[in-house]
PDB file of C-alpha atoms in Angstrom:
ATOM      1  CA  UNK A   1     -48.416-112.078 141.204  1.00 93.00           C
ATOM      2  CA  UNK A   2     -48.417-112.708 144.775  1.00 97.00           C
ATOM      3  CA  UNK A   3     -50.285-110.856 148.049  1.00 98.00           C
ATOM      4  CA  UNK A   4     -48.268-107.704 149.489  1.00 98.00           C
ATOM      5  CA  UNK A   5     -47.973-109.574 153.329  1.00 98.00           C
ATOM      6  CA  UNK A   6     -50.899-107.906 154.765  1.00 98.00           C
ATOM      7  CA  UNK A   7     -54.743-107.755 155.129  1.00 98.00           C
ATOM      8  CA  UNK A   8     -57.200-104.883 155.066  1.00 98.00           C
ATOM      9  CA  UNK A   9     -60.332-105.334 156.655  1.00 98.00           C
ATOM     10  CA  UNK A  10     -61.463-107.658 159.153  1.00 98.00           C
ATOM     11  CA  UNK A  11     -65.514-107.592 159.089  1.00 98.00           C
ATOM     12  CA  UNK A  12     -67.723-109.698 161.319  1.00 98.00           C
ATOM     13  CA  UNK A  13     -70.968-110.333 159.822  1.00 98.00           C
ATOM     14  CA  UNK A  14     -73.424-109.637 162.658  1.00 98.00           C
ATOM     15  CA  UNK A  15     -77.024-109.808 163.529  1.00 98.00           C
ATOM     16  CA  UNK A  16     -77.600-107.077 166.309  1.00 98.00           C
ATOM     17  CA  UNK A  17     -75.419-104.417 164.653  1.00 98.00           C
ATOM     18  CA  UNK A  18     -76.675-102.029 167.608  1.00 98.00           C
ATOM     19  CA  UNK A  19     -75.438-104.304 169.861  1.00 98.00           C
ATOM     20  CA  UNK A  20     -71.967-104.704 168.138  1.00 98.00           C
ATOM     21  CA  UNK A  21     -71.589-101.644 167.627  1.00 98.00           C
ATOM     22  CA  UNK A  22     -72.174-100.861 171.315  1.00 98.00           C
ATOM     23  CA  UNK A  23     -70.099-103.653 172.866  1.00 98.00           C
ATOM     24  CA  UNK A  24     -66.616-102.985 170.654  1.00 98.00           C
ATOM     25  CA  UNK A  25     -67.504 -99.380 171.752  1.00 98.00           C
ATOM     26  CA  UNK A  26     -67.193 -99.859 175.467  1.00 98.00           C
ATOM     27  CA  UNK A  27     -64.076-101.850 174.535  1.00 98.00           C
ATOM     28  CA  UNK A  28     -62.596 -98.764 173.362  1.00 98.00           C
ATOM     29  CA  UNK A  29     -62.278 -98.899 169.898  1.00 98.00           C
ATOM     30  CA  UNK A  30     -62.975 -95.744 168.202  1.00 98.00           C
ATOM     31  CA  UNK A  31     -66.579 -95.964 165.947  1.00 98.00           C
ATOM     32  CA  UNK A  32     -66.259 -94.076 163.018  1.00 98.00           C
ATOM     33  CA  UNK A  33     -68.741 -91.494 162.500  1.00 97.00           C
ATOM     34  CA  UNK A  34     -68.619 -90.456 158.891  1.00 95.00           C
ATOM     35  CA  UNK A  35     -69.998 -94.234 157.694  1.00 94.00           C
ATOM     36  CA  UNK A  36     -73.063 -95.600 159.967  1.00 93.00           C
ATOM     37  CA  UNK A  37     -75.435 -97.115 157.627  1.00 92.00           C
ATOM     38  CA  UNK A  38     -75.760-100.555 158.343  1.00 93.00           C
ATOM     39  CA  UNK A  39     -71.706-100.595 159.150  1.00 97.00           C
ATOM     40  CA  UNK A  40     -70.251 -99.532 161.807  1.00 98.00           C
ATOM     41  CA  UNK A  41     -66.632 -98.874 160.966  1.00 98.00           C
ATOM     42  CA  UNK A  42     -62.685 -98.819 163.630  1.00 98.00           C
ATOM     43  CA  UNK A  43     -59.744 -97.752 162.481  1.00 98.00           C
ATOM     44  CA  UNK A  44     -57.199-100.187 164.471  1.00 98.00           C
ATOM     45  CA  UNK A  45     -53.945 -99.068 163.325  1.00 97.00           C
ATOM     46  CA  UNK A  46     -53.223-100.363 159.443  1.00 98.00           C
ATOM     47  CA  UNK A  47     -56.464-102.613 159.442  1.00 98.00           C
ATOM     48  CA  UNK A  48     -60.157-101.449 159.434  1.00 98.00           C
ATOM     49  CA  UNK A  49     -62.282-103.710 161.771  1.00 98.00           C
ATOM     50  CA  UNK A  50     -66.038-103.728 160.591  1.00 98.00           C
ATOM     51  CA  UNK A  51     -69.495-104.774 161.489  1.00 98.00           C
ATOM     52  CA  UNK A  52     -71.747-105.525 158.679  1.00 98.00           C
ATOM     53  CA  UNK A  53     -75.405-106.447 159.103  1.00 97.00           C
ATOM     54  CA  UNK A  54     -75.030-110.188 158.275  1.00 97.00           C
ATOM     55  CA  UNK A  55     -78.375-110.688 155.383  1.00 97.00           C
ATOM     56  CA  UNK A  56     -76.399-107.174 153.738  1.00 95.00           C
ATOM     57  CA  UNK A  57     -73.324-109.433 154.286  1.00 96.00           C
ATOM     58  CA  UNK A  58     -75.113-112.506 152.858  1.00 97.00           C
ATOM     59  CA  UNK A  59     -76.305-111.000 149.919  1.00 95.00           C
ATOM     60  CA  UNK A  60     -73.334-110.084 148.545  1.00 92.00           C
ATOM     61  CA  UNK A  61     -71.575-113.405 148.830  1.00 93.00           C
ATOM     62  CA  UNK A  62     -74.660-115.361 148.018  1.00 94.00           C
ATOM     63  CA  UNK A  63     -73.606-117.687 151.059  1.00 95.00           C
ATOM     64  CA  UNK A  64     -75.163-118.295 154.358  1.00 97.00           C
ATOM     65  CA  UNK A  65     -72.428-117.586 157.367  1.00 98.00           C
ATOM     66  CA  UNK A  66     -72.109-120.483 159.436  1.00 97.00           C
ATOM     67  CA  UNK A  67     -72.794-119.997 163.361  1.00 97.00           C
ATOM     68  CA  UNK A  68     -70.888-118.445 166.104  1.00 97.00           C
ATOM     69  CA  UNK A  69     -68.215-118.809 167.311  1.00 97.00           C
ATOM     70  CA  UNK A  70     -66.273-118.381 164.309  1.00 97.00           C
ATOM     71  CA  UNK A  71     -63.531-120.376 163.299  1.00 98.00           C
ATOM     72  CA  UNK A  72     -61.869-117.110 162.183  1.00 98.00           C
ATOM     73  CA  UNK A  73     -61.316-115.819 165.703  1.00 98.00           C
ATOM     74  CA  UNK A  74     -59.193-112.400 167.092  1.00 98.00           C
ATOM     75  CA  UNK A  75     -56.935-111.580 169.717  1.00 98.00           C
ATOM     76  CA  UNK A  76     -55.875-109.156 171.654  1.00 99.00           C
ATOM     77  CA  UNK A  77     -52.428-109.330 173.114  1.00 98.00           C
ATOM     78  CA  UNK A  78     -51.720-107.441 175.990  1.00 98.00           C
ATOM     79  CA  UNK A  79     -48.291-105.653 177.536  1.00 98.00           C
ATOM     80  CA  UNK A  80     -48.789-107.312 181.155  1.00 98.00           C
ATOM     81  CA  UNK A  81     -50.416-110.059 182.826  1.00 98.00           C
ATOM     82  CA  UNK A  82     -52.533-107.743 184.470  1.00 98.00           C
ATOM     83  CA  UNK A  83     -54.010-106.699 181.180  1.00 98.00           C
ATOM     84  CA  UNK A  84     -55.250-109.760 180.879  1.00 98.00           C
ATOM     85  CA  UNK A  85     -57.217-109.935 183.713  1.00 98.00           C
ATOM     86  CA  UNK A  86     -58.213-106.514 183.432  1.00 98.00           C
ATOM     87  CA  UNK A  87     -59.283-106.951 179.349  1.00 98.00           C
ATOM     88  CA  UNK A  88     -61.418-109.798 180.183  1.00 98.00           C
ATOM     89  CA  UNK A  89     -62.927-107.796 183.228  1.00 98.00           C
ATOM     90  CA  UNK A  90     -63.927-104.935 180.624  1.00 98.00           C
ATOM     91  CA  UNK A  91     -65.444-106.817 177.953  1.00 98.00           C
ATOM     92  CA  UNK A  92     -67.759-108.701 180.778  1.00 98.00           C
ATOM     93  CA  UNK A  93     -68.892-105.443 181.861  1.00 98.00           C
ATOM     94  CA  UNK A  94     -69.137-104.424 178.351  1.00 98.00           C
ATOM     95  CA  UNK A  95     -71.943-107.435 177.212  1.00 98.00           C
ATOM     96  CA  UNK A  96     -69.260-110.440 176.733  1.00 98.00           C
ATOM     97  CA  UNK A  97     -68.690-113.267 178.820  1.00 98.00           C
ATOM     98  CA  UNK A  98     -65.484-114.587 179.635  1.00 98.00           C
ATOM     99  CA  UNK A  99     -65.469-118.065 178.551  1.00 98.00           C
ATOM    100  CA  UNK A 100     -62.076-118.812 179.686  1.00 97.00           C
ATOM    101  CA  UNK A 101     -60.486-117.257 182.842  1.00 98.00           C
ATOM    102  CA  UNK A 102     -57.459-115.916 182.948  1.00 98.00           C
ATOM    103  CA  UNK A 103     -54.314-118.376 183.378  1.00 98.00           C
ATOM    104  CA  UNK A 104     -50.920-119.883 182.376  1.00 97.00           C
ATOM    105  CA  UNK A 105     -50.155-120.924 178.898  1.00 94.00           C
ATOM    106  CA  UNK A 106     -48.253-123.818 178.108  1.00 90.00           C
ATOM    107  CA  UNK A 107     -46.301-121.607 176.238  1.00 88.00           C
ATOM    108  CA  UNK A 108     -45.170-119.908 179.419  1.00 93.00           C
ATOM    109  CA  UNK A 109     -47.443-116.734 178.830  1.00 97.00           C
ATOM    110  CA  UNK A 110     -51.229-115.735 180.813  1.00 98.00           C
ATOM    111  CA  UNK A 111     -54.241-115.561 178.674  1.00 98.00           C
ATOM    112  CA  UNK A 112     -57.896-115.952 178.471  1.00 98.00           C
ATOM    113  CA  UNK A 113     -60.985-116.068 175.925  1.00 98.00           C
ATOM    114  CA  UNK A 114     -64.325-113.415 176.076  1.00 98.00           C
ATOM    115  CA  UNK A 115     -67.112-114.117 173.854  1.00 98.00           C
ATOM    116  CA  UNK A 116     -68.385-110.761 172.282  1.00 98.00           C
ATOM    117  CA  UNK A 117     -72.556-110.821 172.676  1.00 98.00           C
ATOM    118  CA  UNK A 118     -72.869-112.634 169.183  1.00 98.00           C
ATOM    119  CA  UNK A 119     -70.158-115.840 171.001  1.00 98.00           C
ATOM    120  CA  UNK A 120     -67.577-114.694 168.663  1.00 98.00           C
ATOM    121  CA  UNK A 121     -64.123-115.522 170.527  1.00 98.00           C
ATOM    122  CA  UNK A 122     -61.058-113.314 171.654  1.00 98.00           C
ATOM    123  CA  UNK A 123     -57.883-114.604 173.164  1.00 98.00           C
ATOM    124  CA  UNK A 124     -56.493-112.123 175.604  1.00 98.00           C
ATOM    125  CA  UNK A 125     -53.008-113.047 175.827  1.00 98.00           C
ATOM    126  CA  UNK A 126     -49.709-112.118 177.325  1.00 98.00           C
ATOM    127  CA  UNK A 127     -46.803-113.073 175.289  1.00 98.00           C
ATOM    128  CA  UNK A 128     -43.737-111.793 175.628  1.00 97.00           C
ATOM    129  CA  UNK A 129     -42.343-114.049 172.813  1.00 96.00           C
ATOM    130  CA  UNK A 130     -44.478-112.189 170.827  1.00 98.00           C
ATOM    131  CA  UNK A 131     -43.340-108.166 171.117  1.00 98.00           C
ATOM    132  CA  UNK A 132     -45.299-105.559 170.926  1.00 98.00           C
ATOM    133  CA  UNK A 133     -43.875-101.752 170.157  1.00 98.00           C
ATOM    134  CA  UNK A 134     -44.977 -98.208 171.107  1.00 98.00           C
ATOM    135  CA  UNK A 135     -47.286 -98.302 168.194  1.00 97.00           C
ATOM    136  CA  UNK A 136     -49.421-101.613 169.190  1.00 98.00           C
ATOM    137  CA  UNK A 137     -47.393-103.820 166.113  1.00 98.00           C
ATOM    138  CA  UNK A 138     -46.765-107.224 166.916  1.00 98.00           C
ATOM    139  CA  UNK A 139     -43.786-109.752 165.921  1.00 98.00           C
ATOM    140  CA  UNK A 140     -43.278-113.175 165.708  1.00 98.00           C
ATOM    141  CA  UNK A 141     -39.758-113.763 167.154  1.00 97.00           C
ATOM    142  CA  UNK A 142     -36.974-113.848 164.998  1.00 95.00           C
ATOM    143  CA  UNK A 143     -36.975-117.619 162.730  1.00 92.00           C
TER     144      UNK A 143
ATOM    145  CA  UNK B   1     -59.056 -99.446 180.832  1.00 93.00           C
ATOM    146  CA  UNK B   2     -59.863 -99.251 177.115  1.00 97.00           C
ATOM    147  CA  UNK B   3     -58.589-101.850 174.362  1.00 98.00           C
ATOM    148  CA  UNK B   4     -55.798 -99.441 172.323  1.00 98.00           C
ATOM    149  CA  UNK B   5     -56.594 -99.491 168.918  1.00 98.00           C
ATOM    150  CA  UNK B   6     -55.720-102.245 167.768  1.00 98.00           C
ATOM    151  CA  UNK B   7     -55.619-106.119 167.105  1.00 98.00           C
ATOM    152  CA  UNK B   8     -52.902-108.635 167.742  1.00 98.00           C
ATOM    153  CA  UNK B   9     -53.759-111.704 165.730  1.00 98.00           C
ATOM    154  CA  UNK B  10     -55.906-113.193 163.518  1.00 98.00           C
ATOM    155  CA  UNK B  11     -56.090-117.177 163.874  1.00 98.00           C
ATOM    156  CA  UNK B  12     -57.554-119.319 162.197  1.00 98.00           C
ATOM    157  CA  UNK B  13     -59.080-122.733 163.116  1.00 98.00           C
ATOM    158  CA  UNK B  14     -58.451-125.298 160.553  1.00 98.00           C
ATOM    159  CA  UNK B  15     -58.970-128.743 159.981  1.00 98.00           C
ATOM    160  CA  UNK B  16     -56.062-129.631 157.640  1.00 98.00           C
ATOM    161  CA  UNK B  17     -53.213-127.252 158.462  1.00 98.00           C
ATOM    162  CA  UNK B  18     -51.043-128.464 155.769  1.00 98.00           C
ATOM    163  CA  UNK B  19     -53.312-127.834 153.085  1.00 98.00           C
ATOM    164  CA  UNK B  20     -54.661-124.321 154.619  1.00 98.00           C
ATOM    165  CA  UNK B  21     -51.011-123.450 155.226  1.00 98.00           C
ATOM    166  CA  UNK B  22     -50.131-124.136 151.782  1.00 98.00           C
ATOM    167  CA  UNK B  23     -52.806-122.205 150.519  1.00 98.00           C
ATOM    168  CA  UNK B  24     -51.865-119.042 152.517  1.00 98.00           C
ATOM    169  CA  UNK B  25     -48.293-119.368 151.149  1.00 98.00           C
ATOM    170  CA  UNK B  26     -49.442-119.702 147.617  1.00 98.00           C
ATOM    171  CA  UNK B  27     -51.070-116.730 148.146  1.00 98.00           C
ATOM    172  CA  UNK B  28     -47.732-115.386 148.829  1.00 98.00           C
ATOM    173  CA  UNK B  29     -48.342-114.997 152.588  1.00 98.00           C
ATOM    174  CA  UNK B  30     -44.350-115.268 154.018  1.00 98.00           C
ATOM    175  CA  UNK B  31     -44.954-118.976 156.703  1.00 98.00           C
ATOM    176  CA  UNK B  32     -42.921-118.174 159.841  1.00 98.00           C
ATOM    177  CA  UNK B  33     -40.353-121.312 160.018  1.00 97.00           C
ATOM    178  CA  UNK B  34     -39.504-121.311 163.572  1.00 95.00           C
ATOM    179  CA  UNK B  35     -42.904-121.792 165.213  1.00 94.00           C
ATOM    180  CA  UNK B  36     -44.289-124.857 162.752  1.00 93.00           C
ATOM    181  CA  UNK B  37     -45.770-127.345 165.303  1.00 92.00           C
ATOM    182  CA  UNK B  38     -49.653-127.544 165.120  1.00 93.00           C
ATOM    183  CA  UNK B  39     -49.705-124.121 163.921  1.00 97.00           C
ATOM    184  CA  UNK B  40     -48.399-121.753 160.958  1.00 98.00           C
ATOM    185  CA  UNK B  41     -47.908-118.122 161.479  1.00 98.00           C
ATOM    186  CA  UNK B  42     -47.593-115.608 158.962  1.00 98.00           C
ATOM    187  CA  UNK B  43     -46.321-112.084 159.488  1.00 98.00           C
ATOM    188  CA  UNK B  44     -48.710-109.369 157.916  1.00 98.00           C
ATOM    189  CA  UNK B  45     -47.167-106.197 158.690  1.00 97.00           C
ATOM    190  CA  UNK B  46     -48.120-105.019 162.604  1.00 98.00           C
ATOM    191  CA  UNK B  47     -50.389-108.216 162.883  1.00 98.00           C
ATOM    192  CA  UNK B  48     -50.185-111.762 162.784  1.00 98.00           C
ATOM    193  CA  UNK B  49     -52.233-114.198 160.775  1.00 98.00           C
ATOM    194  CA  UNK B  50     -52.338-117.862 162.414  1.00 98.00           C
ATOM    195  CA  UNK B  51     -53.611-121.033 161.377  1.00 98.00           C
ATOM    196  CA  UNK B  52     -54.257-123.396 164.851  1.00 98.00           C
ATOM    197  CA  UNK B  53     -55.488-126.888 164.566  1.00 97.00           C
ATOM    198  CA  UNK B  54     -59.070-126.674 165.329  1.00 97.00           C
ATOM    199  CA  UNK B  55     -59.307-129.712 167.602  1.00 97.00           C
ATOM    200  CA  UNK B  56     -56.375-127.732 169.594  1.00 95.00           C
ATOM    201  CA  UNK B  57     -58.135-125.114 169.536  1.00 96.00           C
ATOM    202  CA  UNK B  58     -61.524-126.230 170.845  1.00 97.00           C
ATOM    203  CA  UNK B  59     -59.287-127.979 174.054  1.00 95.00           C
ATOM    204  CA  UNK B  60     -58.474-124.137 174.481  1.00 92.00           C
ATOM    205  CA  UNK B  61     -61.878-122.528 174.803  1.00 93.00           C
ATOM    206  CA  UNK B  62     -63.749-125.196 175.534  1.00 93.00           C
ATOM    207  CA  UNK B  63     -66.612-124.377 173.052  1.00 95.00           C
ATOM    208  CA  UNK B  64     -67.194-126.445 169.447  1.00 97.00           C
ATOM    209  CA  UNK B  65     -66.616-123.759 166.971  1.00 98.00           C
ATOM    210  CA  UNK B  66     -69.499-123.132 164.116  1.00 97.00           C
ATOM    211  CA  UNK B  67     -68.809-124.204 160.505  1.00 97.00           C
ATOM    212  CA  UNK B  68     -67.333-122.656 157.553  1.00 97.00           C
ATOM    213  CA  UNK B  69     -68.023-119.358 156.017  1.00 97.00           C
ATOM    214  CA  UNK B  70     -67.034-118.054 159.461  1.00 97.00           C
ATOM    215  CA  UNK B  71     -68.730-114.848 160.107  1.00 98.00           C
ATOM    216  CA  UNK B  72     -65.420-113.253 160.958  1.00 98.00           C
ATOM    217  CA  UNK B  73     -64.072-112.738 157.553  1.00 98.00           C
ATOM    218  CA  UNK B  74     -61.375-110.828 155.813  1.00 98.00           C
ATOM    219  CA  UNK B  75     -60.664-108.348 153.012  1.00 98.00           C
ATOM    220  CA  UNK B  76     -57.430-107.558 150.957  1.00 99.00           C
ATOM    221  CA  UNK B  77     -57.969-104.408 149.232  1.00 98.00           C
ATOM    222  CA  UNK B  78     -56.099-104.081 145.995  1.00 98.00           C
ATOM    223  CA  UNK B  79     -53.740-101.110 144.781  1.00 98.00           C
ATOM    224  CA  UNK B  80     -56.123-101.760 141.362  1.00 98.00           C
ATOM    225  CA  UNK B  81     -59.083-102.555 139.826  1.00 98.00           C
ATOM    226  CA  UNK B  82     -56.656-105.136 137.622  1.00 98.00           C
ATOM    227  CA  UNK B  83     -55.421-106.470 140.432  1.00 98.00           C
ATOM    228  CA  UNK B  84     -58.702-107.486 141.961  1.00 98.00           C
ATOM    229  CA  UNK B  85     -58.809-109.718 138.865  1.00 98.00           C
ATOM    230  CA  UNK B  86     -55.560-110.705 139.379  1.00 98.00           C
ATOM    231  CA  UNK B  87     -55.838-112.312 143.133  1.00 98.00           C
ATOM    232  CA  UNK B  88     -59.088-113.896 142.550  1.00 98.00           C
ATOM    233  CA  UNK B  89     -57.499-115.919 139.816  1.00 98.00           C
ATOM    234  CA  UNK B  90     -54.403-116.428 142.047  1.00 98.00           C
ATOM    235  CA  UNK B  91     -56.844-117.860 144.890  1.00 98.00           C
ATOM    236  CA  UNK B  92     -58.272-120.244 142.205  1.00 98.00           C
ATOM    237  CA  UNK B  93     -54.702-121.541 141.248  1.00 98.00           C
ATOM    238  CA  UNK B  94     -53.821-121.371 144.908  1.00 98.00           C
ATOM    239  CA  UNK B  95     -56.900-123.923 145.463  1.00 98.00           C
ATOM    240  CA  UNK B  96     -59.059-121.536 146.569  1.00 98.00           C
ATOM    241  CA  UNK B  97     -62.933-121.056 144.631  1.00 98.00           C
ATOM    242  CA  UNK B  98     -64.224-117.969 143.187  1.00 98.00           C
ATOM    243  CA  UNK B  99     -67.004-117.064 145.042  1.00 98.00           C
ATOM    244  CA  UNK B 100     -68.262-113.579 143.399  1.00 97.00           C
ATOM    245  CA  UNK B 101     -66.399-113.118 140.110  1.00 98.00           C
ATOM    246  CA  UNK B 102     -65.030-109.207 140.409  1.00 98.00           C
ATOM    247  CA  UNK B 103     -67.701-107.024 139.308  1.00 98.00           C
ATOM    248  CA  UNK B 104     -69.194-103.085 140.426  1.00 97.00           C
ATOM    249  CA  UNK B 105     -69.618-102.596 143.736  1.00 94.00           C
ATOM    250  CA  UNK B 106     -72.769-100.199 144.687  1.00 90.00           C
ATOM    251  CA  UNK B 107     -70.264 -98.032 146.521  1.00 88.00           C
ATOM    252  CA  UNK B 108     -68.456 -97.195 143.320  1.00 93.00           C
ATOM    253  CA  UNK B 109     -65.398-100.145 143.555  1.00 97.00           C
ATOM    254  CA  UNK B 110     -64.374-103.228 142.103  1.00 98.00           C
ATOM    255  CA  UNK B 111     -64.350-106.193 144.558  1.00 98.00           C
ATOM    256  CA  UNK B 112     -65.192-109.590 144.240  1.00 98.00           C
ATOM    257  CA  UNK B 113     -64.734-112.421 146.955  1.00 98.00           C
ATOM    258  CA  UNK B 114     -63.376-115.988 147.089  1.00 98.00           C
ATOM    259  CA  UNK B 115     -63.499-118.802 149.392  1.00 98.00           C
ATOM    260  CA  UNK B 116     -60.183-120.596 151.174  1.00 98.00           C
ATOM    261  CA  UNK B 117     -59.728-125.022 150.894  1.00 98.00           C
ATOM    262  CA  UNK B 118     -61.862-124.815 154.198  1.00 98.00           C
ATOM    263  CA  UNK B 119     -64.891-122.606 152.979  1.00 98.00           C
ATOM    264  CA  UNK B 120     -63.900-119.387 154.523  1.00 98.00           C
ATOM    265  CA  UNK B 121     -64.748-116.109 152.900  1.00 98.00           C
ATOM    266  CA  UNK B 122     -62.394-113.195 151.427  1.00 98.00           C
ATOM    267  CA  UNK B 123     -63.248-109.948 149.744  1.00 98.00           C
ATOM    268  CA  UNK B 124     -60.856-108.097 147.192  1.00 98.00           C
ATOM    269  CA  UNK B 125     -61.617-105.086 146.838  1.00 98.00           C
ATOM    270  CA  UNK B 126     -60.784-102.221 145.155  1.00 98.00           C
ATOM    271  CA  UNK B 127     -61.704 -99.152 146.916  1.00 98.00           C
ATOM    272  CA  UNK B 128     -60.308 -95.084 146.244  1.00 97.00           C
ATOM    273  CA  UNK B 129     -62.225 -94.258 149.435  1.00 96.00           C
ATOM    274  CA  UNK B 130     -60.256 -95.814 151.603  1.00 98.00           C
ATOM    275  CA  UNK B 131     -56.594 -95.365 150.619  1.00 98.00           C
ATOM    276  CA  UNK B 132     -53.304 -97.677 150.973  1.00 98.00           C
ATOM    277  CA  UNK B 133     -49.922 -96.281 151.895  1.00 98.00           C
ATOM    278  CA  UNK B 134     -46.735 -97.514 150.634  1.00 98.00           C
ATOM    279  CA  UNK B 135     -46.276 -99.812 153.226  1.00 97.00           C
ATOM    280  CA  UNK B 136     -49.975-101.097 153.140  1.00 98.00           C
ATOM    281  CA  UNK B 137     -51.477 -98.996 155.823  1.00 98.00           C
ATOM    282  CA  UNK B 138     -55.701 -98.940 154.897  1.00 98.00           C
ATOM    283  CA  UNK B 139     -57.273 -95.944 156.218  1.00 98.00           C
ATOM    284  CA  UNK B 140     -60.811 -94.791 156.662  1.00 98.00           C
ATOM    285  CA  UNK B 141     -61.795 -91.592 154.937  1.00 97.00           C
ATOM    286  CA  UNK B 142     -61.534 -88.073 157.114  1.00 95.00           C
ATOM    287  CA  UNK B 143     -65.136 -88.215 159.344  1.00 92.00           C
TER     288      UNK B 143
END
């Protein structure tokens, strides 16, 4: 057998789960409210996102995390430049830090990196090699 | 602004991209061929998986990244409680390691997790609660 081309869930195991919680929150993304304990669940599109109070986290995979920042790391790709700048503005204001202002790519596009309050990385990027539709889906260019 | 709902890309940083990229595409992940430099992308429906060169990627952000199991981990959910079975023992082939043999989950699923060449952490999961479409779509349950 082989893996449909997709993933489900992406969790981040986290220590403040308030704090989380709070911060991906004020970035917009819509907390579930049916399932709070010690989760805090977004529905972003055909993925879940999820926090998960790391020792819960821990004690299922019998394996200590390593430490921020994550080599698994996110981003966010935006439908302007301006986006950029503006994305990185929110998630300051929100409890990140930008750790990378906004600027040109190599690759031609504008992006930058936040830090969400627990150092875990997000590109911010403005690719238009990369499209994105009406619906927020985003394709690598044809091969 | 608010984020929309929704993330772009999933990246992650690796230390030997040929052997992480040949893992993902024993899993049956599809490896984009025209982008192949430094990097492998895979296309997973509306988002985009991405394996960078962590030494690359460090020159990005400017910030050492913390070690394996990365806190930031990821779930396929399964169409089965077979199939858990079946993609844990396809991640061992792949050279992946069983982490959490598949086994009752307190919620009322099947799940187990493994670990990729490079230490990072999936779940597999089977879970009713939060159903898969046709095209792969997960979806939290009505609030």
């Amino acid at each position: 057998m082989k893996l449909e081309p997709r993933v489900s869930i992406i969790t981040i195991a986290v220590d403040d789960l308030a704090v989380m919680a709070g911060f991906y929150e004020a970035l917009g993304y819509p907390r579930h409210q049916g399932i709070t304990d010690r989760v805090a669940f977004f529905q972003l599109g055909g993925i879940i996102l999820g926090l998960y109070e790391r020792e819960s986290a821990e004690e299922e995979t019998g394996i200590p995390f390593g430490d921020a920042p994550s080599r698994v790391y996110l981003a966010y790709n935006t439908r302007s430049e301006a986006e950029v700048d503006a994305v990185l503005a929110l998630a300051e204001q929100a409890g990140g830090r930008i750790v990378r202002p906004a600027g040109r790519a190599f690759w031609g596009g504008w992006y930058g990196y936040f830090a969400d309050p627990e150092g875990h990385l997000w590109e911010v990027a403005h690719n238009p090699g990369f499209p994105i539709d009406a619906d927020g889906n985003i394709s690598l260019p044809p091969e």
